[in-house]
Structures are given as structure tokens and as C-alpha cells.
């Protein structure tokens, strides 16, 4: 069953189209990676879905509803650069967020405890956020996004700024959360998409250039494993490029890369 449906969604800045009429749907219970290189339009798409910015055209509907406030109520969103009040403890921060979402004090405290346990930072709940590691901050951000029990959790580049330990912590949490909720996350790293998601939306230049199951995409491009990240800065001298329909397979002196 489709939870979220996007039809001909567009966004322009100063007349310049950055999202060029995209269509996709997210099924209930699925885990979808919105994958594309930097500048593809991932953040802009997620910000439109979360209601943070207006689209320039098209339609977003959630379980058949297209009213922006209904949609916002059903989606939890972790931005790429979440802002925390670092002088607060994790628990104080979540209570603050819950109070902003109109929860009464006791319910907010209970919800904060539940979520801190759920994301695995209950031991640090009374510690100042300023002392949290990158992975702990991201887990707190995920808890924040889940405060109102959304049906769809959207995470914008949840692991790209993390060190290997933080990355592992957050990917493990995402693996667990995908059993419980519908998950849409953006990444520019193929490995991260492959590790957690079941489905891919491949984005390039403001368009969805490919959509489908991970397996389907692998078969289409006749590769066993999509084991590469988007790399920038390779020159033609460094790379031998073989054009596939929409993905370029790039053999470089630093390994094999698939890029759009
Ligand atoms: P991604 O998340 O895939 O890196 P973005 O959605 O951040 O891509 O950006 C897509 C394109 O839209 C980029 O070319 C970016 O420069 C442009 N863009 C994003 N936000 C704005 C803005 N507020 N004003 C003008 N251009 C923007």
C-alpha cells in the first residue's frame, strides 16, 4: 500500500528548475534510499515533503490526504544539519521538543525516556548534548524526528558526516527502525544505500533517473554489487569511462566507481 505519493513535483529557485517534475511512491513498511551525487536535489525534495519549503508545482499526498498539515503530522524529518541546544541534556532536549509538539509534561517525560532507550542513548540521557559524539547526536536527532510517532521517518544524509563508529551506530539503528516504521533516507554513498535500503530512487539533476528494488537495479546494470560511492574530482585522464544507460561505470586508478 502506498503511504506517500509524489506526482510531478517541481521546485525552481529564481526561475531555475532544481527539481524537474518527479514522480514516485513510498510503500508502507518499505525502506527507500534517495541516492544521488551532491547537488542532485535530494535535500530540496525532502524539505518539500516535510513541508519546510513550498513546491513550485505538483502534488504530494499521504494516505490519500494532500493537506499540508496532515502530511506534516505524519512525517518525522531529520535534517542534514540538525540543530541542538547543546547546553541541554538529551532528555531535557526531547522534553522541550515534545512540549513544542503540545504534549503535557508527564507524557513528554515518558516519551523522552522511551525514545532515548529506543535509539540507544538512555545511559547518556542526563549528559549535556555538547558532550555527545557525532553518532549520539544523530541518534538524538532521530529520536527528535520520532517524537510525534510519525508513520514515515525521513532522514537527510544521516551518516555522511559521521566517523566510522558513529556511522556504524546509526546504520545499525536504521536497520532496526526499518522493521518498525517506513523509512526514506537520502545519501550520496551507494554503500550506505545498499546496506540498509530495499529500494532505490536514483536522483540526478533534479530528476529521478531510476527507481526500483536494489536487486532490480543490480540486474539492470549487470553488476553483482553496487559497491562504490560517488567520487568527484576524477579527470578523464584518470578514468576510463564506460557509458551505461544512466549510470557511468568508471574505472580509475583508485578502483571502480559507478557515477551518474
Ligand atoms: P542534494 O541534497 O542532492 O545535494 P540540494 O537539494 O541541496 O541537492 O540542491 C539541489 C540544487 O538546488 C543545487 O544545485 C543547489 O545549489 C540548489 N539549491 C538548493 N537550495 C537552494 C536555494 N535555497 N536557493 C538556490 N538554489 C538552491
CSV table of C-alpha atoms and ligand atoms in Angstrom, one decimal:
chain,number,residue,atom,x,y,z
A,1,UNK,CA,0.0,0.0,0.0
A,2,UNK,CA,1.3,3.4,-0.9
A,3,UNK,CA,1.9,5.7,2.1
A,4,UNK,CA,3.3,8.7,0.2
A,5,UNK,CA,2.7,9.6,-3.4
A,6,UNK,CA,4.6,12.3,-5.3
A,7,UNK,CA,3.3,13.5,-8.7
A,8,UNK,CA,5.1,15.8,-11.0
A,9,UNK,CA,6.8,17.6,-8.0
A,10,UNK,CA,8.8,20.7,-9.0
A,11,UNK,CA,11.0,23.3,-7.4
A,12,UNK,CA,12.6,26.3,-9.0
A,13,UNK,CA,14.8,29.0,-7.5
A,14,UNK,CA,14.8,32.3,-9.3
A,15,UNK,CA,13.3,30.6,-12.3
A,16,UNK,CA,16.0,27.9,-12.4
A,17,UNK,CA,14.5,24.4,-12.0
A,18,UNK,CA,16.3,22.3,-9.5
A,19,UNK,CA,13.5,19.6,-9.2
A,20,UNK,CA,12.2,18.9,-12.6
A,21,UNK,CA,8.8,17.1,-12.1
A,22,UNK,CA,9.5,13.9,-10.2
A,23,UNK,CA,7.1,11.0,-9.5
A,24,UNK,CA,7.5,8.3,-7.0
A,25,UNK,CA,5.7,6.5,-4.2
A,26,UNK,CA,6.8,5.0,-0.9
A,27,UNK,CA,5.0,1.9,0.2
A,28,UNK,CA,4.1,1.3,3.8
A,29,UNK,CA,6.8,-0.7,5.5
A,30,UNK,CA,9.5,-0.1,2.9
A,31,UNK,CA,13.0,1.3,3.4
A,32,UNK,CA,13.9,3.5,0.5
A,33,UNK,CA,17.2,5.3,-0.3
A,34,UNK,CA,17.1,8.5,-2.2
A,35,UNK,CA,20.5,8.2,-3.8
A,36,UNK,CA,22.4,10.8,-5.9
A,37,UNK,CA,25.5,12.9,-6.1
A,38,UNK,CA,25.8,16.2,-4.3
A,39,UNK,CA,23.5,18.8,-5.9
A,40,UNK,CA,21.1,16.2,-7.3
A,41,UNK,CA,18.2,17.7,-5.4
A,42,UNK,CA,17.8,15.2,-2.5
A,43,UNK,CA,17.6,17.8,0.3
A,44,UNK,CA,15.2,20.0,-1.7
A,45,UNK,CA,12.9,17.0,-2.3
A,46,UNK,CA,12.9,16.0,1.4
A,47,UNK,CA,12.4,19.6,2.5
A,48,UNK,CA,9.3,19.8,0.3
A,49,UNK,CA,8.0,16.5,1.6
A,50,UNK,CA,8.4,17.7,5.2
A,51,UNK,CA,6.6,20.9,4.5
A,52,UNK,CA,9.6,23.1,5.3
A,53,UNK,CA,9.6,24.7,1.8
A,54,UNK,CA,6.9,25.1,-0.8
A,55,UNK,CA,7.0,23.2,-4.1
A,56,UNK,CA,6.7,25.1,-7.3
A,57,UNK,CA,4.2,22.6,-8.7
A,58,UNK,CA,2.9,19.1,-8.5
A,59,UNK,CA,1.2,17.1,-5.8
A,60,UNK,CA,2.2,15.3,-2.6
A,61,UNK,CA,-0.3,13.0,-0.9
A,62,UNK,CA,0.0,10.9,2.2
A,63,UNK,CA,-2.5,8.1,2.6
A,64,UNK,CA,-4.7,9.9,0.1
A,65,UNK,CA,-4.5,13.2,2.0
A,66,UNK,CA,-3.0,16.2,0.4
A,67,UNK,CA,-3.4,18.8,3.1
A,68,UNK,CA,0.0,20.1,4.1
A,69,UNK,CA,-0.7,20.0,7.8
A,70,UNK,CA,-2.0,16.3,7.7
A,71,UNK,CA,1.2,15.4,5.8
A,72,UNK,CA,3.5,17.2,8.2
A,73,UNK,CA,1.8,15.4,11.2
A,74,UNK,CA,2.6,12.1,9.6
A,75,UNK,CA,6.2,12.6,8.7
A,76,UNK,CA,9.2,12.8,11.0
A,77,UNK,CA,12.2,14.6,9.5
A,78,UNK,CA,15.9,14.7,10.4
A,79,UNK,CA,17.6,17.5,8.5
A,80,UNK,CA,21.1,17.1,7.2
A,81,UNK,CA,22.5,19.6,9.8
A,82,UNK,CA,20.3,19.2,12.8
A,83,UNK,CA,20.5,22.0,15.4
A,84,UNK,CA,20.5,21.1,19.1
A,85,UNK,CA,20.6,23.2,22.2
A,86,UNK,CA,23.9,21.7,23.3
A,87,UNK,CA,23.7,23.1,26.9
A,88,UNK,CA,20.7,20.8,27.5
A,89,UNK,CA,20.8,17.2,28.3
A,90,UNK,CA,19.4,14.7,25.8
A,91,UNK,CA,16.4,14.2,28.0
A,92,UNK,CA,15.8,17.9,28.6
A,93,UNK,CA,16.0,18.5,24.8
A,94,UNK,CA,13.5,15.8,23.9
A,95,UNK,CA,11.1,17.0,26.6
A,96,UNK,CA,11.5,20.5,25.2
A,97,UNK,CA,10.7,19.2,21.7
A,98,UNK,CA,7.7,17.2,23.0
A,99,UNK,CA,6.4,20.2,24.7
A,100,UNK,CA,6.6,22.2,21.5
A,101,UNK,CA,4.5,19.3,20.0
A,102,UNK,CA,1.9,20.1,22.7
A,103,UNK,CA,2.5,17.1,24.9
A,104,UNK,CA,1.8,17.6,28.5
A,105,UNK,CA,4.7,17.5,30.9
A,106,UNK,CA,4.4,13.9,32.2
A,107,UNK,CA,3.7,12.4,28.8
A,108,UNK,CA,6.6,14.3,27.4
A,109,UNK,CA,9.0,13.0,30.0
A,110,UNK,CA,7.8,9.4,29.4
A,111,UNK,CA,8.1,9.8,25.7
A,112,UNK,CA,11.6,11.2,26.0
A,113,UNK,CA,12.7,8.2,28.1
A,114,UNK,CA,11.1,5.7,25.6
A,115,UNK,CA,12.9,7.4,22.7
A,116,UNK,CA,16.2,7.7,24.4
A,117,UNK,CA,16.1,3.9,25.1
A,118,UNK,CA,14.9,3.2,21.6
A,119,UNK,CA,17.8,5.0,19.9
A,120,UNK,CA,20.3,3.5,22.4
A,121,UNK,CA,21.4,6.6,24.4
A,122,UNK,CA,19.5,6.1,27.6
A,123,UNK,CA,22.7,5.9,29.6
A,124,UNK,CA,23.6,9.4,28.4
A,125,UNK,CA,20.2,11.0,28.9
A,126,UNK,CA,21.4,13.4,31.7
A,127,UNK,CA,24.6,14.3,29.9
A,128,UNK,CA,24.9,17.6,28.1
A,129,UNK,CA,24.4,17.2,24.3
A,130,UNK,CA,27.6,19.2,23.8
A,131,UNK,CA,29.5,16.2,25.2
A,132,UNK,CA,27.8,13.7,22.8
A,133,UNK,CA,29.7,12.0,20.0
A,134,UNK,CA,28.5,12.6,16.4
A,135,UNK,CA,26.8,9.2,16.4
A,136,UNK,CA,25.0,10.0,19.6
A,137,UNK,CA,23.8,13.4,18.3
A,138,UNK,CA,22.5,11.8,15.2
A,139,UNK,CA,20.6,9.2,17.3
A,140,UNK,CA,19.2,12.0,19.4
A,141,UNK,CA,18.1,13.7,16.1
A,142,UNK,CA,16.3,10.6,15.0
A,143,UNK,CA,14.6,10.5,18.4
A,144,UNK,CA,13.6,14.1,17.9
A,145,UNK,CA,12.1,13.2,14.5
A,146,UNK,CA,10.1,10.4,16.1
A,147,UNK,CA,8.7,12.4,18.9
A,148,UNK,CA,5.2,12.6,17.4
A,149,UNK,CA,5.1,8.9,16.3
A,150,UNK,CA,5.2,9.7,12.6
A,151,UNK,CA,4.2,7.0,10.1
A,152,UNK,CA,7.1,7.9,7.8
A,153,UNK,CA,10.6,8.7,9.0
A,154,UNK,CA,12.8,10.8,6.6
A,155,UNK,CA,16.5,11.2,7.3
A,156,UNK,CA,18.6,13.5,5.2
A,157,UNK,CA,22.2,12.2,4.8
A,158,UNK,CA,22.0,10.6,8.3
A,159,UNK,CA,25.5,9.1,8.2
A,160,UNK,CA,27.6,11.1,5.8
A,161,UNK,CA,29.2,13.4,8.4
A,162,UNK,CA,30.0,10.7,10.9
A,163,UNK,CA,33.2,8.9,11.7
A,164,UNK,CA,33.2,5.1,11.1
A,165,UNK,CA,32.0,4.3,14.7
A,166,UNK,CA,29.1,6.8,14.5
A,167,UNK,CA,28.3,5.6,11.0
A,168,UNK,CA,28.0,2.0,12.2
A,169,UNK,CA,25.9,3.1,15.3
A,170,UNK,CA,23.4,5.0,13.1
A,171,UNK,CA,23.2,2.3,10.3
A,172,UNK,CA,22.5,-0.3,12.9
A,173,UNK,CA,19.8,1.8,14.4
A,174,UNK,CA,18.3,2.4,10.9
A,175,UNK,CA,18.4,-1.4,10.3
A,176,UNK,CA,16.3,-1.8,13.5
A,177,UNK,CA,13.9,1.1,12.8
A,178,UNK,CA,13.1,-0.2,9.3
A,179,UNK,CA,11.5,-3.2,11.0
A,180,UNK,CA,9.1,-0.9,12.8
A,181,UNK,CA,8.4,2.1,10.5
A,182,UNK,CA,8.6,3.2,6.9
A,183,UNK,CA,11.9,4.8,6.2
A,184,UNK,CA,13.1,7.2,3.5
A,185,UNK,CA,16.7,8.4,3.7
A,186,UNK,CA,19.0,10.3,1.4
A,187,UNK,CA,22.6,9.5,0.7
A,188,UNK,CA,25.3,10.1,-1.8
A,189,UNK,CA,27.0,6.9,-0.8
A,190,UNK,CA,26.0,3.8,-2.7
A,191,UNK,CA,27.3,1.5,0.1
A,192,UNK,CA,25.0,3.1,2.7
A,193,UNK,CA,22.0,2.8,0.4
A,194,UNK,CA,22.9,-0.8,-0.3
A,195,UNK,CA,23.5,-1.7,3.4
A,196,UNK,CA,20.1,-0.5,4.7
A,197,UNK,CA,17.6,0.0,2.0
A,198,UNK,CA,15.4,-2.4,0.0
A,199,UNK,CA,14.6,0.1,-2.7
A,200,UNK,CA,16.4,2.9,-4.5
A,201,UNK,CA,15.3,6.2,-6.0
A,202,UNK,CA,18.3,7.4,-8.0
A,203,UNK,CA,18.3,11.1,-8.5
A,204,UNK,CA,20.4,13.2,-10.8
A,205,UNK,CA,20.0,16.8,-11.9
A,206,UNK,CA,16.6,17.2,-10.2
A,207,UNK,CA,15.1,14.1,-11.8
A,208,UNK,CA,14.5,10.5,-10.7
A,209,UNK,CA,16.5,8.6,-13.2
A,210,UNK,CA,15.9,5.1,-11.9
A,211,UNK,CA,13.5,3.6,-9.3
A,212,UNK,CA,13.1,0.1,-8.1
A,213,UNK,CA,14.4,-2.7,-5.9
A,214,UNK,CA,18.1,-2.9,-5.2
A,215,UNK,CA,18.1,-6.3,-6.9
A,216,UNK,CA,16.3,-4.9,-9.9
A,217,UNK,CA,18.8,-2.1,-10.3
A,218,UNK,CA,21.7,-4.5,-9.9
A,219,UNK,CA,20.3,-6.8,-12.6
A,220,UNK,CA,19.6,-3.9,-14.9
A,221,UNK,CA,23.2,-2.8,-14.8
A,222,UNK,CA,24.5,-6.3,-14.7
A,223,UNK,CA,26.6,-5.7,-11.6
A,224,UNK,CA,26.8,-8.1,-8.6
A,225,UNK,CA,27.4,-5.5,-6.1
A,226,UNK,CA,27.0,-1.7,-6.2
A,227,UNK,CA,29.9,-1.2,-4.0
A,228,UNK,CA,31.0,2.3,-4.7
A,229,UNK,CA,30.4,5.8,-3.6
A,230,UNK,CA,30.1,8.9,-5.8
A,231,UNK,CA,33.5,10.3,-6.3
A,232,UNK,CA,34.3,13.7,-7.5
A,233,UNK,CA,37.4,15.2,-9.0
A,234,UNK,CA,38.4,12.4,-11.4
A,235,UNK,CA,39.6,13.7,-14.7
A,236,UNK,CA,39.3,11.8,-18.0
A,237,UNK,CA,43.0,11.1,-17.8
A,238,UNK,CA,42.5,9.3,-14.5
A,239,UNK,CA,39.4,7.4,-15.6
A,240,UNK,CA,38.3,5.1,-18.4
A,241,UNK,CA,34.6,5.7,-18.6
A,242,UNK,CA,32.1,3.2,-20.0
A,243,UNK,CA,28.6,4.7,-20.5
A,244,UNK,CA,25.7,2.6,-19.3
A,245,UNK,CA,22.1,3.9,-19.8
A,246,UNK,CA,22.1,6.3,-16.9
A,247,UNK,CA,25.0,5.2,-14.7
A,248,UNK,CA,28.5,5.6,-15.8
A,249,UNK,CA,30.9,2.8,-14.8
A,250,UNK,CA,34.2,4.4,-14.1
A,251,UNK,CA,37.4,2.5,-13.8
A,252,UNK,CA,40.0,4.6,-12.1
A,253,UNK,CA,43.4,4.2,-10.6
A,254,UNK,CA,41.5,4.3,-7.3
A,255,UNK,CA,39.1,1.5,-8.1
A,256,UNK,CA,35.8,1.0,-9.9
A,257,UNK,CA,33.2,3.6,-9.5
A,258,UNK,CA,29.6,4.0,-10.7
A,259,UNK,CA,28.5,7.5,-11.2
A,260,UNK,CA,25.7,9.2,-13.0
B,1,LIG,P1,21.5,17.5,-2.7
B,1,LIG,O1,20.8,17.4,-1.4
B,1,LIG,O2,21.2,16.3,-3.6
B,1,LIG,O3,23.0,17.7,-2.5
B,1,LIG,P2,20.1,20.0,-3.0
B,1,LIG,O4,18.7,19.7,-2.9
B,1,LIG,O5,20.8,20.6,-1.7
B,1,LIG,O6,20.9,18.7,-3.5
B,1,LIG,O7,20.4,21.1,-4.1
B,1,LIG,C1,19.9,20.9,-5.5
B,1,LIG,C2,20.2,22.1,-6.3
B,1,LIG,O8,19.4,23.2,-5.8
B,1,LIG,C3,21.7,22.6,-6.2
B,1,LIG,O9,22.1,23.0,-7.4
B,1,LIG,C4,21.6,23.7,-5.2
B,1,LIG,O10,22.6,24.6,-5.4
B,1,LIG,C5,20.2,24.3,-5.5
B,1,LIG,N1,19.6,24.9,-4.3
B,1,LIG,C6,19.3,24.3,-3.2
B,1,LIG,N2,18.7,25.2,-2.3
B,1,LIG,C7,18.7,26.4,-2.9
B,1,LIG,C8,18.3,27.7,-2.6
B,1,LIG,N3,17.8,28.0,-1.4
B,1,LIG,N4,18.5,28.7,-3.5
B,1,LIG,C9,19.0,28.5,-4.7
B,1,LIG,N5,19.4,27.3,-5.1
B,1,LIG,C10,19.3,26.2,-4.2
